[in-house]
Short mmCIF file of C-alpha atoms in Angstrom, two decimals:
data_model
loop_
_atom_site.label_atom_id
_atom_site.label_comp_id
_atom_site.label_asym_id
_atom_site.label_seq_id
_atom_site.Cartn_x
_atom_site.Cartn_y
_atom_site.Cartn_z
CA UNK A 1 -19.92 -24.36 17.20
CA UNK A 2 -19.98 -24.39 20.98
CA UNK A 3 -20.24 -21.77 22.62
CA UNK A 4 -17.28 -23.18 25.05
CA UNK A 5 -15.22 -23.29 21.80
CA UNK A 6 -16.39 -20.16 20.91
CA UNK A 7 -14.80 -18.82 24.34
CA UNK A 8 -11.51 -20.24 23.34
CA UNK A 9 -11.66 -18.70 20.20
CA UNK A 10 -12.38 -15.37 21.46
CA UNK A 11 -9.48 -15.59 23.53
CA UNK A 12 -7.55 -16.21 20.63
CA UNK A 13 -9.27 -13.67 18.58
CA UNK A 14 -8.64 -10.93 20.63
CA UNK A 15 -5.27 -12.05 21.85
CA UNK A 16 -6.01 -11.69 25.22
CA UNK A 17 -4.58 -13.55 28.29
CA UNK A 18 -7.10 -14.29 30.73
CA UNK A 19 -10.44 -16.43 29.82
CA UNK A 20 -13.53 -15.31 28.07
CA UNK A 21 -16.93 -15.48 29.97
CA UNK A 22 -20.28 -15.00 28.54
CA UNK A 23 -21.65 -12.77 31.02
CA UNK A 24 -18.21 -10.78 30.45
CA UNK A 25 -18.45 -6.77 29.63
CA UNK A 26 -16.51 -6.78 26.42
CA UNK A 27 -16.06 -3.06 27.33
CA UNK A 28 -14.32 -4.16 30.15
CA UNK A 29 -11.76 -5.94 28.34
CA UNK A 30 -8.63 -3.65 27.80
CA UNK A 31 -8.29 -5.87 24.19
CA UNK A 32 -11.79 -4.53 22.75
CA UNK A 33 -10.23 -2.01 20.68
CA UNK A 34 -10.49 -1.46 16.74
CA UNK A 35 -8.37 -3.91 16.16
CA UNK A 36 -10.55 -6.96 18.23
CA UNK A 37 -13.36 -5.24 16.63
CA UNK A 38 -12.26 -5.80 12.96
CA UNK A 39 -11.00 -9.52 13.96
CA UNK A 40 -13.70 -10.55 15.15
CA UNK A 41 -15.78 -8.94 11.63
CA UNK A 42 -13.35 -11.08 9.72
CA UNK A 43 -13.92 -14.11 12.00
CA UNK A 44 -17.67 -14.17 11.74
CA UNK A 45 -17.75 -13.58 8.09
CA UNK A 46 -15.04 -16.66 7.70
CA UNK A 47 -16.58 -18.96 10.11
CA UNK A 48 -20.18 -18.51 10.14
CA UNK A 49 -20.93 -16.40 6.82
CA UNK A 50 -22.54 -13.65 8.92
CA UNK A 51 -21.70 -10.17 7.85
CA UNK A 52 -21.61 -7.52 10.84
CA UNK A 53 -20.07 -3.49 10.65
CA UNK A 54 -18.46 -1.50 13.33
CA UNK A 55 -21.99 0.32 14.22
CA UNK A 56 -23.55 -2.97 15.60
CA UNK A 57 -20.17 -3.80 17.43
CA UNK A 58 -20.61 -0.63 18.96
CA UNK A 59 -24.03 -1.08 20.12
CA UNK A 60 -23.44 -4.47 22.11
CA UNK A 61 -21.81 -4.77 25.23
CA UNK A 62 -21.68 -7.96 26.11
CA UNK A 63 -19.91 -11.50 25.21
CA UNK A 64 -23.22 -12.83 25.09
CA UNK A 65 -24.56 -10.43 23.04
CA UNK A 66 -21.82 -10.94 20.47
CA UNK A 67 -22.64 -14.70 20.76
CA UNK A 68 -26.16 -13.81 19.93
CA UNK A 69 -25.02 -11.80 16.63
CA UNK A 70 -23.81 -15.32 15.53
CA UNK A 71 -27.71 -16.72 15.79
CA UNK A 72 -27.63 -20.77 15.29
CA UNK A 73 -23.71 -20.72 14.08
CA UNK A 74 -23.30 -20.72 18.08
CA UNK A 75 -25.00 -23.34 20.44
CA UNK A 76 -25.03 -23.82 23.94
CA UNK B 1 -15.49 -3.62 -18.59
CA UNK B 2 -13.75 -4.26 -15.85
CA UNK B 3 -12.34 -7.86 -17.13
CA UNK B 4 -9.42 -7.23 -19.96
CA UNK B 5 -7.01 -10.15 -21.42
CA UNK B 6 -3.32 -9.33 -23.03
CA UNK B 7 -1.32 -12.12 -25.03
CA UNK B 8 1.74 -10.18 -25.97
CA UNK B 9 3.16 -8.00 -23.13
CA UNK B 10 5.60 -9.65 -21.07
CA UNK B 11 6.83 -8.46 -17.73
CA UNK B 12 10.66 -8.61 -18.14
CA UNK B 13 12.38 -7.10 -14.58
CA UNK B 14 11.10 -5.91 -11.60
CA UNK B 15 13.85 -3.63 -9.66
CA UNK B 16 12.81 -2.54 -5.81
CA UNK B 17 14.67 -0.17 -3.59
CA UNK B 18 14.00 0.57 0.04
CA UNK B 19 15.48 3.55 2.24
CA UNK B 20 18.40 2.44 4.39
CA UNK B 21 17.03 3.57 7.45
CA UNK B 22 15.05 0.79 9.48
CA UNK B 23 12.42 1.27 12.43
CA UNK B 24 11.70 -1.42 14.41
CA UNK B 25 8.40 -1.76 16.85
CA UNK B 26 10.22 -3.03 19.47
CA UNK B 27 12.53 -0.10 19.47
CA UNK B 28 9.06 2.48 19.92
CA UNK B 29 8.06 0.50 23.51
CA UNK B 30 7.58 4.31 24.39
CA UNK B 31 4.24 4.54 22.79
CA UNK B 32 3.07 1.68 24.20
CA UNK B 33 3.41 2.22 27.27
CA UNK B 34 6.67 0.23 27.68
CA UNK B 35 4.80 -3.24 27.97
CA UNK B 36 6.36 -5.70 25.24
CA UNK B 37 3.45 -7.68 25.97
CA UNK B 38 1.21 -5.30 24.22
CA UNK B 39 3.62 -4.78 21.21
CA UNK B 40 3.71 -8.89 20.84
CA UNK B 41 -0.16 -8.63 20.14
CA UNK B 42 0.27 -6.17 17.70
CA UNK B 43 2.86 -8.23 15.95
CA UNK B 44 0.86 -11.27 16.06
CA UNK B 45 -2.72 -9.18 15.30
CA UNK B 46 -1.16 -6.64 12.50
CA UNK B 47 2.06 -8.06 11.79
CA UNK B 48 3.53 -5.12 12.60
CA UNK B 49 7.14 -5.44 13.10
CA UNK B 50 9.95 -3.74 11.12
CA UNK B 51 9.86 -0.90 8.27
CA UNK B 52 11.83 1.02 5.83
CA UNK B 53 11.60 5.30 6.26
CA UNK B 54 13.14 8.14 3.75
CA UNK B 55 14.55 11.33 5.31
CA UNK B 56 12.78 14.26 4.20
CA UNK B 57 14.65 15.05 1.22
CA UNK B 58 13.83 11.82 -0.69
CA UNK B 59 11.20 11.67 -2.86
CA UNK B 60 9.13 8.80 -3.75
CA UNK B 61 10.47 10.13 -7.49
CA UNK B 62 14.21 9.35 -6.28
CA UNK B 63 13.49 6.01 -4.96
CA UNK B 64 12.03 5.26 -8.56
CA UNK B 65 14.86 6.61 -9.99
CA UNK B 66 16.94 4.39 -8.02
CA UNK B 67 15.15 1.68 -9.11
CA UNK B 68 15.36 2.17 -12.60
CA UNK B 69 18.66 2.83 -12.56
CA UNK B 70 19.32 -0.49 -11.30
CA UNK B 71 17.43 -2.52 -12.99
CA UNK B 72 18.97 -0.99 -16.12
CA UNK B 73 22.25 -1.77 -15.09
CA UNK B 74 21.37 -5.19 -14.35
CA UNK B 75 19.25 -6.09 -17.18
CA UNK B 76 21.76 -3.93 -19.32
CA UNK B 77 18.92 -2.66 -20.95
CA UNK B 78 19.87 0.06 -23.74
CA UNK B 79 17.95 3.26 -22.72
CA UNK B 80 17.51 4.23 -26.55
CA UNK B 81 15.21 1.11 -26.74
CA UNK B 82 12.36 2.28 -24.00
CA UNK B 83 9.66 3.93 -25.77
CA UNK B 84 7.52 5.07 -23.37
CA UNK B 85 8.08 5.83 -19.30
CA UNK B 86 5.01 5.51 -17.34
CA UNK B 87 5.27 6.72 -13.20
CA UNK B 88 2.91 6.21 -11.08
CA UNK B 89 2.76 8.63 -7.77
CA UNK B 90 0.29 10.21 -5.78
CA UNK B 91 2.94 12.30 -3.99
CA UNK B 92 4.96 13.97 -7.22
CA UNK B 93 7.39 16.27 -7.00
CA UNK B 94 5.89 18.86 -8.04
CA UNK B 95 2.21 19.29 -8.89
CA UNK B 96 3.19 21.11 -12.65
CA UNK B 97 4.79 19.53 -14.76
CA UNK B 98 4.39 15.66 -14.63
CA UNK B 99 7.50 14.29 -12.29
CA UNK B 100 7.69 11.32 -14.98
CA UNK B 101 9.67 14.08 -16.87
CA UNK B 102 11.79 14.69 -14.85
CA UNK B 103 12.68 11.09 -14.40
CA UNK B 104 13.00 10.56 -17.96
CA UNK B 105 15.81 13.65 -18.38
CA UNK B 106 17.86 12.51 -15.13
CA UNK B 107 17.51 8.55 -16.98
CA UNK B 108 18.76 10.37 -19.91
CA UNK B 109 15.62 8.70 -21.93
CA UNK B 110 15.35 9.73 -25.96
CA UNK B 111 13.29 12.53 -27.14
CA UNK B 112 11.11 9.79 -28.98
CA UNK B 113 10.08 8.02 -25.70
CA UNK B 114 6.85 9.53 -24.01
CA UNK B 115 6.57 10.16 -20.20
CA UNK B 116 3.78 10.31 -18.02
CA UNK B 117 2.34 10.42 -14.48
CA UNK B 118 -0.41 8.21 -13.37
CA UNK B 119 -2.12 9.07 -9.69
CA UNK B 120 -2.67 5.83 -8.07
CA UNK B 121 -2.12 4.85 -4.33
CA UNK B 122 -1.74 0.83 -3.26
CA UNK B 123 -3.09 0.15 -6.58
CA UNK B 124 -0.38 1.66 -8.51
CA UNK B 125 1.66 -1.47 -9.51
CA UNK B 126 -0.63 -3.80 -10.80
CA UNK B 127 -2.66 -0.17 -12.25
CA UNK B 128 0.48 0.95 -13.97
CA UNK B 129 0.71 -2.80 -15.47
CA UNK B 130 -3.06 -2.85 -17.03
CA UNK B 131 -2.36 0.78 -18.58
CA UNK B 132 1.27 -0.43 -20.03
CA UNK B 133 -0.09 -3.51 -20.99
CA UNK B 134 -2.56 -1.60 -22.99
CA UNK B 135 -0.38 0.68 -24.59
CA UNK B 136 1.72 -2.18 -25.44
CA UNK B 137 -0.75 -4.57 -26.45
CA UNK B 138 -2.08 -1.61 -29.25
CA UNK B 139 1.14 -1.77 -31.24
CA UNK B 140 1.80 2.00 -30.10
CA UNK B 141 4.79 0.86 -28.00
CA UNK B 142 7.17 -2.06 -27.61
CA UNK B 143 9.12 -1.18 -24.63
CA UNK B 144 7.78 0.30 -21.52
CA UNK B 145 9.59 1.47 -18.12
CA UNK B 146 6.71 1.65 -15.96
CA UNK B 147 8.06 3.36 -12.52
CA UNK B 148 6.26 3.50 -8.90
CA UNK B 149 7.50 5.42 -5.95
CA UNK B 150 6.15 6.52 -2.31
CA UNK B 151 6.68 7.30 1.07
CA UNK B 152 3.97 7.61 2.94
CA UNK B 153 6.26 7.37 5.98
CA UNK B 154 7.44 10.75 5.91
CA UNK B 155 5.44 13.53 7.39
CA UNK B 156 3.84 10.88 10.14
CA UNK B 157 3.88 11.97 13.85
CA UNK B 158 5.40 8.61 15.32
CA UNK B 159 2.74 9.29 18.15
CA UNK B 160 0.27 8.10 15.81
CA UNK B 161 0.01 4.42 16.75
CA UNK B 162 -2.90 4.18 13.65
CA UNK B 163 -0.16 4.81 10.84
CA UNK B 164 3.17 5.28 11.96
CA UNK B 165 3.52 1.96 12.30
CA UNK B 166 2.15 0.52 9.13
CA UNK B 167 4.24 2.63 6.48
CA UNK B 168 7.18 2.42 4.68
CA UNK B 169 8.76 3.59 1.88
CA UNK B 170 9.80 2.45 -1.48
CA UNK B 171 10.47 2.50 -5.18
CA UNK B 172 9.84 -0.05 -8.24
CA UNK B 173 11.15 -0.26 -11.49
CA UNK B 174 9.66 -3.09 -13.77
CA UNK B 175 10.28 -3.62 -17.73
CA UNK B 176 7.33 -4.42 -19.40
CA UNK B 177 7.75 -5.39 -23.26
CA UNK B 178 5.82 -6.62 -26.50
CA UNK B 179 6.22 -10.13 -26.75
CA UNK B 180 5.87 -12.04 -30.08
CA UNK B 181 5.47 -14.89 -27.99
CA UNK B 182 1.65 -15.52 -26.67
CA UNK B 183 2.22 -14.61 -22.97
CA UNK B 184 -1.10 -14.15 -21.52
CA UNK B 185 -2.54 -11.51 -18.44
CA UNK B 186 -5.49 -10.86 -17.32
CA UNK B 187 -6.74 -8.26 -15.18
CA UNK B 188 -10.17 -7.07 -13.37
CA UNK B 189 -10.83 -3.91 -11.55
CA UNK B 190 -13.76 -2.61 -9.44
CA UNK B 191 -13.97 0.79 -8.99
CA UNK B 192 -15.96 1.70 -5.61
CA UNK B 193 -15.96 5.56 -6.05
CA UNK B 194 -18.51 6.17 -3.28
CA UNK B 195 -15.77 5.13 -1.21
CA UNK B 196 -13.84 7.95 -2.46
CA UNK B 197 -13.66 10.23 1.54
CA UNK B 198 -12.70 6.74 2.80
CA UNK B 199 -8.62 7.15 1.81
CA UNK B 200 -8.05 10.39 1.26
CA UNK B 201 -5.85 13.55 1.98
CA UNK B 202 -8.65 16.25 1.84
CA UNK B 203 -6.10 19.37 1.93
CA UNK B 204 -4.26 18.51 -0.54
CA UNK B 205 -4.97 19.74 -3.74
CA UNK B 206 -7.17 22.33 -5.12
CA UNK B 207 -10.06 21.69 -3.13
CA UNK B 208 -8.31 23.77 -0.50
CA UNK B 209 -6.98 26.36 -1.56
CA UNK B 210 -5.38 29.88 0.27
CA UNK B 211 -4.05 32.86 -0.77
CA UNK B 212 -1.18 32.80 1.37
CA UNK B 213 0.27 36.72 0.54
CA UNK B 214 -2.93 37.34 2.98
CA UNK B 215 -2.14 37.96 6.30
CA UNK B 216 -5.23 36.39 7.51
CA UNK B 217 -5.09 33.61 4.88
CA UNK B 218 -2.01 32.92 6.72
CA UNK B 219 -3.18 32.92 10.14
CA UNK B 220 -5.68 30.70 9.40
CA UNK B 221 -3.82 28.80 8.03
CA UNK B 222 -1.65 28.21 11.02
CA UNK B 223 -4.79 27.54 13.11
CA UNK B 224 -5.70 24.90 10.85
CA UNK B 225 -2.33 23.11 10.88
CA UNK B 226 -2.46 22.82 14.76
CA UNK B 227 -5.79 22.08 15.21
CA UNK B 228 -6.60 18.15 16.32
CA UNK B 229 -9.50 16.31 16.38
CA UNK B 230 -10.35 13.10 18.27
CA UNK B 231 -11.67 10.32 15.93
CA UNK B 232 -14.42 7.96 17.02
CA UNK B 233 -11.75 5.19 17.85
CA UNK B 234 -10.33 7.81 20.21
CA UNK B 235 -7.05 9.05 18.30
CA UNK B 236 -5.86 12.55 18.51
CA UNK B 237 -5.02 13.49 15.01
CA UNK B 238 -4.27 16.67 12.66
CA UNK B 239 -7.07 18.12 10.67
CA UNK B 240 -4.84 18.00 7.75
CA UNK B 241 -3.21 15.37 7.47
CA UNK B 242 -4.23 12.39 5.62
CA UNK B 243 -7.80 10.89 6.29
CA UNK B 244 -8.58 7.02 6.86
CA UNK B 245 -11.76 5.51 7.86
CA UNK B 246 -9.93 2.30 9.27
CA UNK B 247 -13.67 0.34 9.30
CA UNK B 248 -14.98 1.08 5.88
CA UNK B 249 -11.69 0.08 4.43
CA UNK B 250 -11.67 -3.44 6.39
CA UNK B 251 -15.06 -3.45 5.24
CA UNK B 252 -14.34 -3.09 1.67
CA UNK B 253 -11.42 -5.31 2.13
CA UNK B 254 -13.11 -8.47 3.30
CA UNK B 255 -16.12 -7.83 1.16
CA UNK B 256 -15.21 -6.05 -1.84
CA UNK B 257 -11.35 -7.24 -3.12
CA UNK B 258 -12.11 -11.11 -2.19
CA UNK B 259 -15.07 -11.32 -4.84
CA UNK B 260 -12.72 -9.15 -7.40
CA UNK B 261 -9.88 -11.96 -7.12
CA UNK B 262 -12.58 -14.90 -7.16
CA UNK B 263 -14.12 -13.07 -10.55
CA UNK B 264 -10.72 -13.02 -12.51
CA UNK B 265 -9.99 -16.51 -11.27
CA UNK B 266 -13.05 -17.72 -12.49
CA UNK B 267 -12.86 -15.53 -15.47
CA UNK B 268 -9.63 -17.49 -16.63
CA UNK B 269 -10.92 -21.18 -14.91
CA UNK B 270 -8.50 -20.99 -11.92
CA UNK B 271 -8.73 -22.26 -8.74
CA UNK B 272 -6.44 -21.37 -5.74
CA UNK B 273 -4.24 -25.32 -6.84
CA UNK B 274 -3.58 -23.57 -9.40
CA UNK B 275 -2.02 -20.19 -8.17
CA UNK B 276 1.52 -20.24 -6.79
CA UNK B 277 1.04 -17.27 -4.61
CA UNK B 278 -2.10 -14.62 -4.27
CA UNK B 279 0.12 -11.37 -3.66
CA UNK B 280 -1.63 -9.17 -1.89
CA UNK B 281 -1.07 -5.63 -1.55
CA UNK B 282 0.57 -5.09 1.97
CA UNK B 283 -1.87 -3.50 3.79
CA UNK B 284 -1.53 -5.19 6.79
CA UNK B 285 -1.34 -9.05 8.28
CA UNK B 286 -5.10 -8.48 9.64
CA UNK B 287 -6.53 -7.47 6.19
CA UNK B 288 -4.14 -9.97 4.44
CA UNK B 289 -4.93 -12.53 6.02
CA UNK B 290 -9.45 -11.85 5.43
CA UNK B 291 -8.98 -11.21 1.71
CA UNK B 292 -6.54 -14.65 1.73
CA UNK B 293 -9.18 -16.66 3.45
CA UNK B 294 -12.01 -14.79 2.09
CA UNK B 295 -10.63 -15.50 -1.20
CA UNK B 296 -10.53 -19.48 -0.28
CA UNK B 297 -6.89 -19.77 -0.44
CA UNK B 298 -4.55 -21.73 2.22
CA UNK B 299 -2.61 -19.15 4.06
CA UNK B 300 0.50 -20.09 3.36
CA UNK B 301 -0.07 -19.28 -0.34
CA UNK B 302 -0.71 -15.79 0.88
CA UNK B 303 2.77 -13.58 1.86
CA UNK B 304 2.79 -10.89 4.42
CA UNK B 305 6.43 -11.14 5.19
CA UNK B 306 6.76 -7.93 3.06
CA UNK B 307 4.66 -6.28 5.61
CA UNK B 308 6.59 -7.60 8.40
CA UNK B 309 10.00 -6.61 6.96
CA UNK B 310 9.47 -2.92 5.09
CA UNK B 311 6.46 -2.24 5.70
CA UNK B 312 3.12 -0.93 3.70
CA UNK B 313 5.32 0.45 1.37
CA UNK B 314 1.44 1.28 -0.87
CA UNK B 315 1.74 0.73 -4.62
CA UNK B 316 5.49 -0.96 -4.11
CA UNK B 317 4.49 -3.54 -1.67
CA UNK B 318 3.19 -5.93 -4.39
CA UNK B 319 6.84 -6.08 -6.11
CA UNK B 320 8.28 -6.15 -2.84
CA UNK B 321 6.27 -9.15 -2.15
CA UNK B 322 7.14 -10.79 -5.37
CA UNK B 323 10.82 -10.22 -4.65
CA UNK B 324 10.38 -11.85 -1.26
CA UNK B 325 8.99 -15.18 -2.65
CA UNK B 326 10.69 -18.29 -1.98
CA UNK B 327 12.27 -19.29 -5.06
CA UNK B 328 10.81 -22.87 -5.19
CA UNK B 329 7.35 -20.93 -5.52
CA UNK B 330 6.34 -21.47 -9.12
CA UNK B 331 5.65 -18.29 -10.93
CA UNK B 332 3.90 -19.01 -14.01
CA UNK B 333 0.57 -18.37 -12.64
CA UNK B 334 0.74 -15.45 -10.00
CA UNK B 335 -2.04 -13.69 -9.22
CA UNK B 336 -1.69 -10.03 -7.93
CA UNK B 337 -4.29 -8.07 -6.46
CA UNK B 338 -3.74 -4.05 -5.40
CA UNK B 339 -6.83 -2.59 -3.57
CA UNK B 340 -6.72 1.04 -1.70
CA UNK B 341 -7.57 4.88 -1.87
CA UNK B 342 -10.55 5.18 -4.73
CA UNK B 343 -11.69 2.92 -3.64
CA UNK B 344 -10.66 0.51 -5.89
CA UNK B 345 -9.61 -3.19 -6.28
CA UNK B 346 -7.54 -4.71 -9.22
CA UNK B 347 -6.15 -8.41 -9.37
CA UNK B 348 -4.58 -9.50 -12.24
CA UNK B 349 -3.38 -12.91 -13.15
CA UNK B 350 0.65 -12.97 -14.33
CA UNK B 351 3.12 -15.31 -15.83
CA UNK B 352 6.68 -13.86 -14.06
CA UNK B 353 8.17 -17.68 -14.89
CA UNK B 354 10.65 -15.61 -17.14
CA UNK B 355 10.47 -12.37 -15.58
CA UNK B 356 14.09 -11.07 -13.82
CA UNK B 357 12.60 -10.22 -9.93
CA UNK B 358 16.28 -8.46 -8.31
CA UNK B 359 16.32 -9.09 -5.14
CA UNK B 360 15.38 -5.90 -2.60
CA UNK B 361 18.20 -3.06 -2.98
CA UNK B 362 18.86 -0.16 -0.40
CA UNK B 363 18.31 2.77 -1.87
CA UNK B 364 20.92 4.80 -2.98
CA UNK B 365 20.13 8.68 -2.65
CA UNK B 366 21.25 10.27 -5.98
CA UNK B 367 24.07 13.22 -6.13
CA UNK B 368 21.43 15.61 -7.75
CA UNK B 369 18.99 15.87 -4.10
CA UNK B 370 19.46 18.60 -2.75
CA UNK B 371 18.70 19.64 0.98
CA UNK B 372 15.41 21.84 1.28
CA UNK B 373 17.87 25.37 1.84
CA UNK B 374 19.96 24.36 -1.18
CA UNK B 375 16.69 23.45 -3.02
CA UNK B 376 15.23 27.34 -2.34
CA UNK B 377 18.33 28.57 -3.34
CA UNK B 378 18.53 26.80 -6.85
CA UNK B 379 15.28 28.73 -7.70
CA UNK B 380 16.52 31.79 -5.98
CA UNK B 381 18.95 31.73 -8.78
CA UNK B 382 17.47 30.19 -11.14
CA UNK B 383 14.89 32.92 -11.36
CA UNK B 384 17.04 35.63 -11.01
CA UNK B 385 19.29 34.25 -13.98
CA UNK B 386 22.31 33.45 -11.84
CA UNK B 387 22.02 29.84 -12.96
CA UNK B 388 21.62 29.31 -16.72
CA UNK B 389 20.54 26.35 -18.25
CA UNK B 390 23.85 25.81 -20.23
CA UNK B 391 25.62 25.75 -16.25
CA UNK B 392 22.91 23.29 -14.91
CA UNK B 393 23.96 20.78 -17.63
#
């Protein structure tokens, strides 16, 4: 996948309004809650096989590092 | 073992009540923060949207009750025929004796048919099914009224935004009878104990216990009903009240209950063409939706609209769900999978082609509840003598 499409899909993910950047804060986003959190663990697992638990979503920060977690499912 | 096959129990009726009273999300725009906006993402996220709630009096033991008495009305079924009642709670009425018998003297039930309680959570119906099927499928009994009730509504601060919204209430009634006709079932459970803390009211049982005639045993008491803690998500909630580590069970969820469902359907050379619906337990839309996909199903094989209209109602949202299907959905190949507090997952693969699903009753509270002052008062006589057991009949 994209990582444009990715973006969209975010958006989508998290049900949020306003467009998804890479260099975004996901900590900034008022949507990052538990809820994002476990749709986005259900998301990766569906869509790219790649298992990842709260702890790690806790550690990143960043929409890029969340792309990262994703390793080649994700291209530029 | 955790794979088992019947060929002679047949599910005959399935009966489901739900309280009368009906909460809607977009009537609580108060806890969140009035913005409809942010309840439409919940709805669309969770699902959540409307649910059914008992008053404090009803038990999840009168909503069975309810239940059964309607399904035996409508199936006419003659009560000197059931053999054995099986209920399945994790809130009884009381802790000594089993509640089961006191639902089998208000059903007026024979003194030759057994009664029970089985402690299950979501699991209970498709639980309660795999233990009547193998009481059934022994010889040892030919009719079997297997009963769930719960409401984990009641006792919820509607402040909590992490379960106040998710839970409703509900009872079940379902016949389940030996069938000289092959009828076959199968069922598969995995039993994740070490997720045991993960669902779990920790202050319930014996594991706590007080001396409450002590004055200090008392005090503390009241210290430890007040006290709140903040969880790592943030949410303010009571020491002792129930526990729920929201992660680990999503974890389990999506990891756990789709390979349970893909080892029964394999088990019996299934594929998802060949299931007319995977009922899920209604835990939510979010967790529905994982297992469904996880499972490889299409989505629209997969219901939530149970959870959308009453609710997590736990061990009765699987019959709710079944009640709920459109009626064009073919039913000889179902496959139901309960998964919760255990942690444990069970799917099970039914033939309902024949079975009698009512469709979803309000619940009608029975003339013997009695309001909590009347209820103290019946013992206050009763122990005293003032009431004798000739007057209570």
């Amino acid at each position: 996948m994209k990582t444009e499409d990715f973006l969209v899909e975010l958006e989508d993910i998290l049900q949020r309004e306003e467009p998804c950047n890479v260099n975004d804060a996901l900590t900034d986003y008022e949507e990052w809650d538990s809820l994002s959190k476990m749709a986005v663990m259900a998301y990766y697992k569906k869509n790219f096989g790649v298992d990842i638990n709260l702890n790690t979503l806790k550690e990143i920060n960043t929409v890029d590092e969340l792309i990262k977690l994703a390793g080649d499912k994700i291209i530029d | 073992m955790s794979l088992s096959k019947f060929k002679h129990v047949k599910v005959s009726g399935i009966s489901v009540v739900v309280p009368e009273k009906e909460i809607n999300i977009y009537d609580e725009a108060e806890y969140y923060g009035g913005s409809v906006k942010k309840i439409d993402r919940m709805r669309k996220m969770v699902g959540f949207w409307k649910r059914r709630v008992s008053d404090k009096e009803t038990t999840p033991a009168d909503l069975a009750y309810d239940a059964a008495q309607n399904l035996i009305g409508e199936m006419n079924i003659d009560k000197k025929d059931i053999d054995a009642l099986v209920f399945v709670v994790q809130q009884p009425d009381v802790v000594n004796p089993s509640t089961a018998y006191f639902l089998h003297d208000k059903l007026g039930l024979s003194q030759d048919c057994m009664a029970t309680d089985i402690n299950q959570g979501c699991v209970g119906w498709v639980f309660g099914l795999h233990m009547v099927s193998q009481m059934i499928e022994s010889g040892a009994y030919k009719k079997v009224l297997l009963l769930n009730g719960d409401t984990p509504s009641v006792g919820i601060d509607p402040s909590n935004r992490n379960s106040a919204p998710i839970f409703g209430d509900g009872g079940c009634a379902t016949l389940v009878e030996f069938s000289e006709e092959e009828i076959e079932s199968c069922y598969n459970i995995d039993t994740i104990s070490s997720g045991f803390e993960a669902i779990i009211s920790p202050f319930s049982g014996t594991r706590f216990r007080m001396q409450l005639s002590d004055d200090k045993e008392w005090n503390l008491l009241h210290e430890l009903v007040h006290e709140k803690l903040t969880m790592p998500t943030g949410m303010e909630v009571p020491l002792m009240g129930g526990y729920m580590d929201g992660i680990a069970v999503f974890d389990f969820t999506i990891n756990i209950v789709p390979k349970n469902i893909r080892k029964i359907m394999d088990y019996v050379g299934l594929t998802p063409n060949d299931i007319g619906a995977l009922c899920l337990h209604q835990a939510n839309k979010q967790i529905i939706q994982a297992v469904g996909t996880g499972t490889g199903f299409d989505l629209e094989k997969v219901p939530y609209t149970a959870f959308e209209n009453y609710g997590n109602n736990t061990m009765c949202s699987i019959p709710t769900t079944l009640a709920c299907l459109d009626k064009e959905i073919k039913k000889d190949k179902l496959c139901c999978c309960g998964y919760g507090n255990g942690l444990i997952a069970i799917s099970s693969i039914l033939n309902l082609e024949n079975t009698y699903i009512s469709e979803i009753k309000t619940f009608k509270k029975p003339e013997y509840v009695l309001t909590r002052d009347e209820y103290i008062n019946y013992w206050r006589k009763k122990i005293t003598g003032e009431i004798s057991r000739k007057e209570e009949k």
